[in-house]
PDB file of C-alpha atoms in Angstrom:
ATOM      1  CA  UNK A 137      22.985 -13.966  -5.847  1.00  0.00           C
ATOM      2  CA  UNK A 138      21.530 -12.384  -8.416  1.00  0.00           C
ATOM      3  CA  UNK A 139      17.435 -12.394  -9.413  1.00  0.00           C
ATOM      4  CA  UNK A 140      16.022 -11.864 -12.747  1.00  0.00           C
ATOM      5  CA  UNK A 141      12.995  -9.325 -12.916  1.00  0.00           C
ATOM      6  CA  UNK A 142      10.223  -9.356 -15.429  1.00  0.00           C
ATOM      7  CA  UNK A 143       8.756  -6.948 -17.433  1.00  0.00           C
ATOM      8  CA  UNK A 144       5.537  -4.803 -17.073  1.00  0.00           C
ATOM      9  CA  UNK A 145       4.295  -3.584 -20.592  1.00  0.00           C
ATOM     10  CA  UNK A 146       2.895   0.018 -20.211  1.00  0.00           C
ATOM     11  CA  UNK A 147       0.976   2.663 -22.899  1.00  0.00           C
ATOM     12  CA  UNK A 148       2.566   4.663 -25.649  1.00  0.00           C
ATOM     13  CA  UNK A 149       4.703   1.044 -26.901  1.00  0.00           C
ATOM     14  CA  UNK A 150       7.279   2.143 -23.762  1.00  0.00           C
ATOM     15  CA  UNK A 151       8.293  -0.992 -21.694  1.00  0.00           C
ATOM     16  CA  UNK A 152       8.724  -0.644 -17.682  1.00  0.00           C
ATOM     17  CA  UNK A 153      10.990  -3.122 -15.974  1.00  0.00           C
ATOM     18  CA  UNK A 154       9.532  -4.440 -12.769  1.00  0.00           C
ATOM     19  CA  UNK A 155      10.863  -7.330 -10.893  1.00  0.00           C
ATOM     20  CA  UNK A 156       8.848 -10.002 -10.155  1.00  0.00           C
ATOM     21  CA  UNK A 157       7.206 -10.557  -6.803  1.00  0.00           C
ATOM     22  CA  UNK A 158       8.414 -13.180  -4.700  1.00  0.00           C
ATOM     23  CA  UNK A 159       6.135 -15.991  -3.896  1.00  0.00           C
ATOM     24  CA  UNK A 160       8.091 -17.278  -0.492  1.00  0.00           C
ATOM     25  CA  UNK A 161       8.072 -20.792  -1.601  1.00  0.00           C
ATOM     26  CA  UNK A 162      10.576 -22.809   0.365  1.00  0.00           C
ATOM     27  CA  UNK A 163      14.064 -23.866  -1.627  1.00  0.00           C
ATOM     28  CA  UNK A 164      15.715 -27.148  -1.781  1.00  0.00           C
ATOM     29  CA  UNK A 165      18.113 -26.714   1.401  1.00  0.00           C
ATOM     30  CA  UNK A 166      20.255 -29.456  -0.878  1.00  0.00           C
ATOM     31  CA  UNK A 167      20.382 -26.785  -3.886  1.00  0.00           C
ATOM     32  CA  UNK A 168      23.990 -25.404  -4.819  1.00  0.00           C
ATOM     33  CA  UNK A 169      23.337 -23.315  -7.704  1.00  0.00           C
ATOM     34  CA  UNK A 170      24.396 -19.843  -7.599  1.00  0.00           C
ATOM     35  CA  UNK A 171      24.617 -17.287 -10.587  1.00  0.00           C
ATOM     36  CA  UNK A 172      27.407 -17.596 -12.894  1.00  0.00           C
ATOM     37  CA  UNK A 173      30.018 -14.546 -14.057  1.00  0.00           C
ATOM     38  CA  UNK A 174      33.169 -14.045 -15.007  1.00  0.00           C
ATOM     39  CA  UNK A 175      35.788 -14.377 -12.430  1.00  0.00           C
ATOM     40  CA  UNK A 176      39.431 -13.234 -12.545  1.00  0.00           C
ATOM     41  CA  UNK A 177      42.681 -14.659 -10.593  1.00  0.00           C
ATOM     42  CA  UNK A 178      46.118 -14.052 -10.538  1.00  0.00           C
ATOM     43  CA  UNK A 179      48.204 -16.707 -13.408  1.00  0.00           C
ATOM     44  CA  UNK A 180      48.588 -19.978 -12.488  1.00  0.00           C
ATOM     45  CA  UNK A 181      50.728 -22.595 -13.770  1.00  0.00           C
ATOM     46  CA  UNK A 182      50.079 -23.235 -17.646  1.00  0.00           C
ATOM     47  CA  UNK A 183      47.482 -20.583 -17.220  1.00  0.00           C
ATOM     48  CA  UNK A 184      47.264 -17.647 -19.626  1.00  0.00           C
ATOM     49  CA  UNK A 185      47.646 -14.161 -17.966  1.00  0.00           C
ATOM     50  CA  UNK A 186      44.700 -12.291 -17.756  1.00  0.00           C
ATOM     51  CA  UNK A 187      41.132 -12.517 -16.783  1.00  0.00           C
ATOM     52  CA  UNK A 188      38.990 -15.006 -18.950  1.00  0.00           C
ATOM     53  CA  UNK A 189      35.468 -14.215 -19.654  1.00  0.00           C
ATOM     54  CA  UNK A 190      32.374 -17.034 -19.161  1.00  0.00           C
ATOM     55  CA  UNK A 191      29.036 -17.637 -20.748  1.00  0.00           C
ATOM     56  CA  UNK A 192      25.920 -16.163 -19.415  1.00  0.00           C
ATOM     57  CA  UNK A 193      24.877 -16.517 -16.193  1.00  0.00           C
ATOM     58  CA  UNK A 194      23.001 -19.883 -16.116  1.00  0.00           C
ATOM     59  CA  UNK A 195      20.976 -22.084 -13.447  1.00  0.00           C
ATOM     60  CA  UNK A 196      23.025 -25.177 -13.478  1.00  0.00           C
ATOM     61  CA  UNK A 197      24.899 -26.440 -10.328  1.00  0.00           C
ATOM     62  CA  UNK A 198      28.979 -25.307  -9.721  1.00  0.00           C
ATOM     63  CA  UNK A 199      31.570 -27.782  -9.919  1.00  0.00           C
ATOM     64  CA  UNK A 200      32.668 -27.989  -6.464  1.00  0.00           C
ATOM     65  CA  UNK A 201      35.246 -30.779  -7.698  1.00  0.00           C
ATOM     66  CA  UNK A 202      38.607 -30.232  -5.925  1.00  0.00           C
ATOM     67  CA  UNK A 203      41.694 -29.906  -8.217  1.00  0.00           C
ATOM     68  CA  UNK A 204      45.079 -31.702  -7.095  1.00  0.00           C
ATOM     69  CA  UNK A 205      46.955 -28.246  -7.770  1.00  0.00           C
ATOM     70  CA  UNK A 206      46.737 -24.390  -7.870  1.00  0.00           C
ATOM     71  CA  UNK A 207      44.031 -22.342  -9.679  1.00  0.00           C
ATOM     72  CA  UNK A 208      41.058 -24.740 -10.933  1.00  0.00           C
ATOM     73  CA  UNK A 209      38.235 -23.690 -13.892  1.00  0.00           C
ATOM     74  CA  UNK A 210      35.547 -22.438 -11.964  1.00  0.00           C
ATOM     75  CA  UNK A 211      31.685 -22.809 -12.306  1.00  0.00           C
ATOM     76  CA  UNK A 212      30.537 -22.049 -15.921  1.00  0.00           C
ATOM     77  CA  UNK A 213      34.693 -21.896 -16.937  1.00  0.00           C
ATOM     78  CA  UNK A 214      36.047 -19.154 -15.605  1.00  0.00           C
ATOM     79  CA  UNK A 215      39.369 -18.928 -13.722  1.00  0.00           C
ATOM     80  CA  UNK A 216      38.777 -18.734 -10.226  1.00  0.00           C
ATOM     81  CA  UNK A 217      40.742 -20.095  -6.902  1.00  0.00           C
ATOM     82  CA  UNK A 218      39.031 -23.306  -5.694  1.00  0.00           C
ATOM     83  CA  UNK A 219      36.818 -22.756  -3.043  1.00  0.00           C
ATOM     84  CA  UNK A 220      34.084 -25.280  -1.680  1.00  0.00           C
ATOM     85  CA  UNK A 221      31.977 -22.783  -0.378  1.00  0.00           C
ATOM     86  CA  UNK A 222      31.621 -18.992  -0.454  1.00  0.00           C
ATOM     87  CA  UNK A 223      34.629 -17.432   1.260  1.00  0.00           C
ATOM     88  CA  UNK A 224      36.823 -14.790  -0.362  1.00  0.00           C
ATOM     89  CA  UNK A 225      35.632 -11.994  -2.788  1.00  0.00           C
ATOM     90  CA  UNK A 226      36.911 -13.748  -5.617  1.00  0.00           C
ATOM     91  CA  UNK A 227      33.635 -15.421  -5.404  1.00  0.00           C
ATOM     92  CA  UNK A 228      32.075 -12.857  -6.559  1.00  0.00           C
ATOM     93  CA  UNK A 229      31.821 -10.465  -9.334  1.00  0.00           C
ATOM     94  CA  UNK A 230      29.132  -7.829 -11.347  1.00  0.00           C
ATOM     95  CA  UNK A 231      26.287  -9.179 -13.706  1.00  0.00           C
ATOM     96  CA  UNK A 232      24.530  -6.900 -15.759  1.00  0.00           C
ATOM     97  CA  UNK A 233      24.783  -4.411 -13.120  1.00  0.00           C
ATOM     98  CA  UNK A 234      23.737  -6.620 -10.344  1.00  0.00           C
ATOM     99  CA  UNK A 235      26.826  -8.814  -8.046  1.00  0.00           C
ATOM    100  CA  UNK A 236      26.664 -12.836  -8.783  1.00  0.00           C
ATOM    101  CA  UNK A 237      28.493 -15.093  -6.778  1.00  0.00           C
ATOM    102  CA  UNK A 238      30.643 -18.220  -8.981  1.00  0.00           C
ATOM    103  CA  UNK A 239      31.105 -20.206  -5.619  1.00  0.00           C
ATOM    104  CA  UNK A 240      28.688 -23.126  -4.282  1.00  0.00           C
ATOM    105  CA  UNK A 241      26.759 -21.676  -0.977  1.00  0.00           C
ATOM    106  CA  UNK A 242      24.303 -24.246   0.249  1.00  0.00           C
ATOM    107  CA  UNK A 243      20.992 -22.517   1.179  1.00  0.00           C
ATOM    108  CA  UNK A 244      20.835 -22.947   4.355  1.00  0.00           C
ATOM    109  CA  UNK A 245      16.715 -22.469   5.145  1.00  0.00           C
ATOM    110  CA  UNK A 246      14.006 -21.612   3.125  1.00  0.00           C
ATOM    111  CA  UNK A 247      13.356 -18.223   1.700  1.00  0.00           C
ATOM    112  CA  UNK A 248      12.182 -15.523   3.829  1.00  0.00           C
ATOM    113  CA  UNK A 249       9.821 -13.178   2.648  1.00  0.00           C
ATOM    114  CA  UNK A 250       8.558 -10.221   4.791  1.00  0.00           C
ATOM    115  CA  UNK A 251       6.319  -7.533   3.751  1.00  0.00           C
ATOM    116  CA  UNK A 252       6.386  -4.183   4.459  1.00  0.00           C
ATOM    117  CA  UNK A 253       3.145  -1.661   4.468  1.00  0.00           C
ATOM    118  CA  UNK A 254       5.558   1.245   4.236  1.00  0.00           C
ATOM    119  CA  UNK A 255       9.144   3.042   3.291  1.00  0.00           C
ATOM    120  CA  UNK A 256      11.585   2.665   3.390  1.00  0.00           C
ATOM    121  CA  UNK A 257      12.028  -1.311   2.838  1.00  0.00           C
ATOM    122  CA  UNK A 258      15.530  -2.543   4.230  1.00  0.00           C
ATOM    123  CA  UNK A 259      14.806  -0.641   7.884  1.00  0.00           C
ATOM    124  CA  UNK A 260      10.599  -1.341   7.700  1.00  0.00           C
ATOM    125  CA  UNK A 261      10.061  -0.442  11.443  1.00  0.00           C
ATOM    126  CA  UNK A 262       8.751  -3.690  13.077  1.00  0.00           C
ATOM    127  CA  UNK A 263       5.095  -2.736  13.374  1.00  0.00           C
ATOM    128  CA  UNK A 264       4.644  -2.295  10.169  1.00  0.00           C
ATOM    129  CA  UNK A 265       5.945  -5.987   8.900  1.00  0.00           C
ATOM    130  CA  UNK A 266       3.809  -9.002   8.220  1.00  0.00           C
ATOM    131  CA  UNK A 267       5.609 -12.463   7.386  1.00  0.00           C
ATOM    132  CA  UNK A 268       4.425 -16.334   6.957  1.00  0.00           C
ATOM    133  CA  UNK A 269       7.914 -17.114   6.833  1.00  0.00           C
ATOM    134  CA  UNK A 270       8.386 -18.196  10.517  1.00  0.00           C
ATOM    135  CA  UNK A 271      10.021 -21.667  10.203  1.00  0.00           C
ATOM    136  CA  UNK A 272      12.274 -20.229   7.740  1.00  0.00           C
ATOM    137  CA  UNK A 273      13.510 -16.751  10.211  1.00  0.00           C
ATOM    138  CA  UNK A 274      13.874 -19.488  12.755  1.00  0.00           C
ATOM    139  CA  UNK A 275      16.106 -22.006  11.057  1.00  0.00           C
ATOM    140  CA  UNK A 276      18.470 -19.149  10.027  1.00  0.00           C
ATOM    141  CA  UNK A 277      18.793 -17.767  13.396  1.00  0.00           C
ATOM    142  CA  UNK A 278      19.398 -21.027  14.494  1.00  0.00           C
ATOM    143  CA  UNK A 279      22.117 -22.113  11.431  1.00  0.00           C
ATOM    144  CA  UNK A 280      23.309 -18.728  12.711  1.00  0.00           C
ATOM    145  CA  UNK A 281      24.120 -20.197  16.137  1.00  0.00           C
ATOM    146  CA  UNK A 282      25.094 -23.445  15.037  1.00  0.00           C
ATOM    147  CA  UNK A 283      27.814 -21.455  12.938  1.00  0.00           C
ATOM    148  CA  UNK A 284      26.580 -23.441  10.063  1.00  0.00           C
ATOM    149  CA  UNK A 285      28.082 -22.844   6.374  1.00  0.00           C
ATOM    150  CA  UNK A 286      25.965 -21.674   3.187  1.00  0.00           C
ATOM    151  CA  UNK A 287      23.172 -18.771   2.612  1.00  0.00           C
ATOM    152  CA  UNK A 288      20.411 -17.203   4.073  1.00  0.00           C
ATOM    153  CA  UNK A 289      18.052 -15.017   1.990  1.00  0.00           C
ATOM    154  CA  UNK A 290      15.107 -13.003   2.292  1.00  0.00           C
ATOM    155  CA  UNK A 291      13.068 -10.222   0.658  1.00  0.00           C
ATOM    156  CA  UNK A 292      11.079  -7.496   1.808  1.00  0.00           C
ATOM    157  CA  UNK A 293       7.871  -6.673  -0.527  1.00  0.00           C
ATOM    158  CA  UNK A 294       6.299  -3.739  -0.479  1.00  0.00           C
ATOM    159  CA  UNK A 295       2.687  -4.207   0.389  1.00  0.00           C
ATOM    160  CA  UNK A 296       1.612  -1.191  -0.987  1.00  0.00           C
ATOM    161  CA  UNK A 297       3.237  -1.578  -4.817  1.00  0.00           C
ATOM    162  CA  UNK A 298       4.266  -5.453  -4.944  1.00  0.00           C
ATOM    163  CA  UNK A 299       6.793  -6.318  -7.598  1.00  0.00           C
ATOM    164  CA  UNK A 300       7.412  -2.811  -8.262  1.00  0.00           C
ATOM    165  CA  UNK A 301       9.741  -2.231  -5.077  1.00  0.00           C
ATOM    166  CA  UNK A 302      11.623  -4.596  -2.934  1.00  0.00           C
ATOM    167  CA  UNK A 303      15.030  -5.369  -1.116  1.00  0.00           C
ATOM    168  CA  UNK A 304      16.466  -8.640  -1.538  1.00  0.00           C
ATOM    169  CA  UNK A 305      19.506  -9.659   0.494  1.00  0.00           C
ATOM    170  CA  UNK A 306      21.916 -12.824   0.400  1.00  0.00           C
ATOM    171  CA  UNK A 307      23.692 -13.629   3.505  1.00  0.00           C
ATOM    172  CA  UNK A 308      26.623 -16.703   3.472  1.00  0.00           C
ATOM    173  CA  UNK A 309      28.639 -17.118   6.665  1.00  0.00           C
ATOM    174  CA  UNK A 310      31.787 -18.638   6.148  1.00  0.00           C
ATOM    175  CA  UNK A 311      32.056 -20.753   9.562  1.00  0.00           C
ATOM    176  CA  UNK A 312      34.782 -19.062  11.412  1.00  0.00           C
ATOM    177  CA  UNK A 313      32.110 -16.358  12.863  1.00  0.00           C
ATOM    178  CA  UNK A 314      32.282 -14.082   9.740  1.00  0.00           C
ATOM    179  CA  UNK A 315      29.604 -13.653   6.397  1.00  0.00           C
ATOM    180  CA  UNK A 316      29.776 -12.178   3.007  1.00  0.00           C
ATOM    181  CA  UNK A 317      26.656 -10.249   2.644  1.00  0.00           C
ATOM    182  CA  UNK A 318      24.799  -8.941  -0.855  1.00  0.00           C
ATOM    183  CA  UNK A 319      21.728  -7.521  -1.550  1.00  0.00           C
ATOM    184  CA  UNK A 320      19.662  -4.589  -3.494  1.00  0.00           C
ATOM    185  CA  UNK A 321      17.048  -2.618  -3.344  1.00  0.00           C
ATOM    186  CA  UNK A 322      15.332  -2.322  -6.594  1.00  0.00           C
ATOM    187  CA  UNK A 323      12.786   0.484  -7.155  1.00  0.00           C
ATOM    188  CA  UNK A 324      10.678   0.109 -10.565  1.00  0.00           C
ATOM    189  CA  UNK A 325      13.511   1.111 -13.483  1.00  0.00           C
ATOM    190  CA  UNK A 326      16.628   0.262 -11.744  1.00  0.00           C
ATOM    191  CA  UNK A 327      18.333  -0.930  -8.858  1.00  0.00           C
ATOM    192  CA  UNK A 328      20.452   0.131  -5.531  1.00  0.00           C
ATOM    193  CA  UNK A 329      23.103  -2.513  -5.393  1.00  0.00           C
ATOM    194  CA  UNK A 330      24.752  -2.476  -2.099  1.00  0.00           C
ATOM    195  CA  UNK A 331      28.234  -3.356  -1.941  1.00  0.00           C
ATOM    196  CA  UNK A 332      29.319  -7.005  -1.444  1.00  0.00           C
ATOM    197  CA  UNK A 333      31.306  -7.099   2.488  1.00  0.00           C
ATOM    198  CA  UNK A 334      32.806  -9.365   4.289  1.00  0.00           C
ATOM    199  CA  UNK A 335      31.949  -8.566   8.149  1.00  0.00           C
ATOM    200  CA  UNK A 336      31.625 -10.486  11.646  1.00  0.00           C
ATOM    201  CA  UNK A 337      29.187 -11.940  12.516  1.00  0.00           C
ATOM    202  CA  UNK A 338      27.007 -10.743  16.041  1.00  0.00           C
ATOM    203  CA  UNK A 339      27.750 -13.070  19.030  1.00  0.00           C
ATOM    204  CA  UNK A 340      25.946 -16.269  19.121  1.00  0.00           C
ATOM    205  CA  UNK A 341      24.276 -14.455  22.756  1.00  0.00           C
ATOM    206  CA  UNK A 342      22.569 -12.273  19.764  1.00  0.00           C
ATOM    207  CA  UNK A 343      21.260 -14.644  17.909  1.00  0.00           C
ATOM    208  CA  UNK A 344      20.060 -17.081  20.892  1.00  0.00           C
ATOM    209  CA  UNK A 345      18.374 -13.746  22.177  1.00  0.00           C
ATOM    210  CA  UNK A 346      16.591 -12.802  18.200  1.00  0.00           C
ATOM    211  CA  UNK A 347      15.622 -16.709  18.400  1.00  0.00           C
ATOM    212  CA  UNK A 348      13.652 -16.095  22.300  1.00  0.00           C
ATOM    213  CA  UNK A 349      11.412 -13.232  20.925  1.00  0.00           C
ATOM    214  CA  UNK A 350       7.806 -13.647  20.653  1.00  0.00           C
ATOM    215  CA  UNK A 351       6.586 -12.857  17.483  1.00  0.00           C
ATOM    216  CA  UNK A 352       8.475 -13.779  13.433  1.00  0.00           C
ATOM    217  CA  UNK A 353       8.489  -9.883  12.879  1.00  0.00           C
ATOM    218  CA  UNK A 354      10.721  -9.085  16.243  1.00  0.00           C
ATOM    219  CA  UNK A 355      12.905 -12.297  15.297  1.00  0.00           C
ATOM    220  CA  UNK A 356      13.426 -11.137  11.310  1.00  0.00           C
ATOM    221  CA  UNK A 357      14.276  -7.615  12.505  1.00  0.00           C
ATOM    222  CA  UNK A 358      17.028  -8.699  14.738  1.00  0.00           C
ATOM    223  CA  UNK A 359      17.916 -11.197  11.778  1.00  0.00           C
ATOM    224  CA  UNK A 360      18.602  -8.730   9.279  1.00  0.00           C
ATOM    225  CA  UNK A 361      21.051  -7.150  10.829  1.00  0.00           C
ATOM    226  CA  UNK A 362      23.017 -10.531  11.298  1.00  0.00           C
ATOM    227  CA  UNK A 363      26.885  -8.399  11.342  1.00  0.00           C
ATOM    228  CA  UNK A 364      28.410  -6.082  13.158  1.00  0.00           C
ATOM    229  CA  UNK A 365      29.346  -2.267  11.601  1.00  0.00           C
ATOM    230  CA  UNK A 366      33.062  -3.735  11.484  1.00  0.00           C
ATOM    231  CA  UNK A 367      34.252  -4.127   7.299  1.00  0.00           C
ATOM    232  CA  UNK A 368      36.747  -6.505   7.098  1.00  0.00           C
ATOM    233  CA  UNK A 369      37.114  -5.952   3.215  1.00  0.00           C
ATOM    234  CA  UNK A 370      34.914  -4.470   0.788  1.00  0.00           C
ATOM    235  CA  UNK A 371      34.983  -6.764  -2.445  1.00  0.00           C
ATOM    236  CA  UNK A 372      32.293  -4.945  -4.934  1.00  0.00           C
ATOM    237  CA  UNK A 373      31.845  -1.114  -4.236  1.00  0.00           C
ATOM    238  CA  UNK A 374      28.214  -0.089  -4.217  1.00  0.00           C
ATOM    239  CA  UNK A 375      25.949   1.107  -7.420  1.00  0.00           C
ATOM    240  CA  UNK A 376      23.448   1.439  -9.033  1.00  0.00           C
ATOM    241  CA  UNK A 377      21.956  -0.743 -11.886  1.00  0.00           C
ATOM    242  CA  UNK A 378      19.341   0.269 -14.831  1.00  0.00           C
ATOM    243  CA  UNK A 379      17.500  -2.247 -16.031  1.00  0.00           C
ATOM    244  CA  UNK A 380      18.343  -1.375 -19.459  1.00  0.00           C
TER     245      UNK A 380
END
């Protein structure tokens, strides 16, 4: 999943890249679109050999039609295994830097934004986090325990410098008690992209128990760390990104 960032202009005719701040408003839980790259696959038949390059990433919804035999055109036209939902690292590939994935995930919940009134942002100790997202931390914890299929997002803003720093992650469990997880933390000029795993999930006890606390902050910091240390397979290393 992959987010555009806008652009702050600044003295002297220099240009500094800051993404945008997130507003928290709730997505369509019916929405498939994800970001669309190029995608690679081994030759099928009547295929050419070698990876095929697609347009630019664009908002429109994946083609989640089945094919009747081996390799299909992916979303946007690349070559990709057919896959209804997000679950192999085929799905996914670099973007400008960032990782997009070409496979449909369903969101799952609406967006969760959290903000943070200190450093650093993707361990924000829990008194120091502020959210309105509640329904949404609570329908993923629950989707979590219902070992539902799609993706769960959030972002945490930094209270102190909104726009300017944040860490946005994408998680899409796959149904048989696993996820794929992506994210970055981007900081003013450029980005942290963290490397795109595929890892258990924590027990269903864990999430029933994150679901019982009392307040959205206790409940999102148990949610954010939804796997276990465990690395089943590593598909994109992790980077870093420049904005330009």
């Amino acid at each position: 999943m992959h987010y555009l960032r806008t652009f702050l202009l600044c003295t002297a005719g220099m240009c500094l890249a800051c993404p945008a701040t997130k507003d928290g408003t709730t997505e369509d839980p019916t929405d498939t679109s994800t970001a669309t790259t190029t995608a690679t696959s081994g030759a099928t038949s009547g295929a050419t050999t070698g990876a095929t390059t697609g347009p630019a990433p664009t908002t429109d919804a994946p083609t989640t039609d089945a094919p009747t035999t081996g390799n299909t055109t992916g979303p946007g036209g690349e070559l990709c295994p057919e896959h209804p939902t997000t679950d192999a690292c085929c799905c996914f590939e670099t973007d400008s830097g960032y990782t997009a994935n070409v496979c449909p995930a369903t969101a799952l919940c609406g967006h969760i934004v959290v903000t943070c009134s200190d450093e650093p942002l993707p361990s924000c100790p829990v008194e120091l986090l502020t959210t309105t997202s509640d329904t949404a931390i609570d329908c993923a914890l629950q989707a979590l325990i219902d070992g539902k299929v799609g993706r769960i997002e959030w972002t945490v803003e930094d209270g102190l410098l909104p726009g300017f720093t944040g860490h946005e992650v994408v998680l899409m469990p796959v149904g048989d008690g696993t996820a794929f997880r992506s994210g970055y933390y981007y900081q003013d000029l450029g980005a942290d992209v963290e490397a795109v795993q595929h890892s258990p999930l924590q027990t269903k006890a864990y999430f029933m128990d994150c679901l019982a606390k009392p307040s959205a902050a206790e409940r999102f910091v148990c949610l954010r760390t939804p796997q276990t240390a465990e690395s089943l397979e590593v598909c994109i290393e992790a980077h870093y990104a420049d904005y330009f």
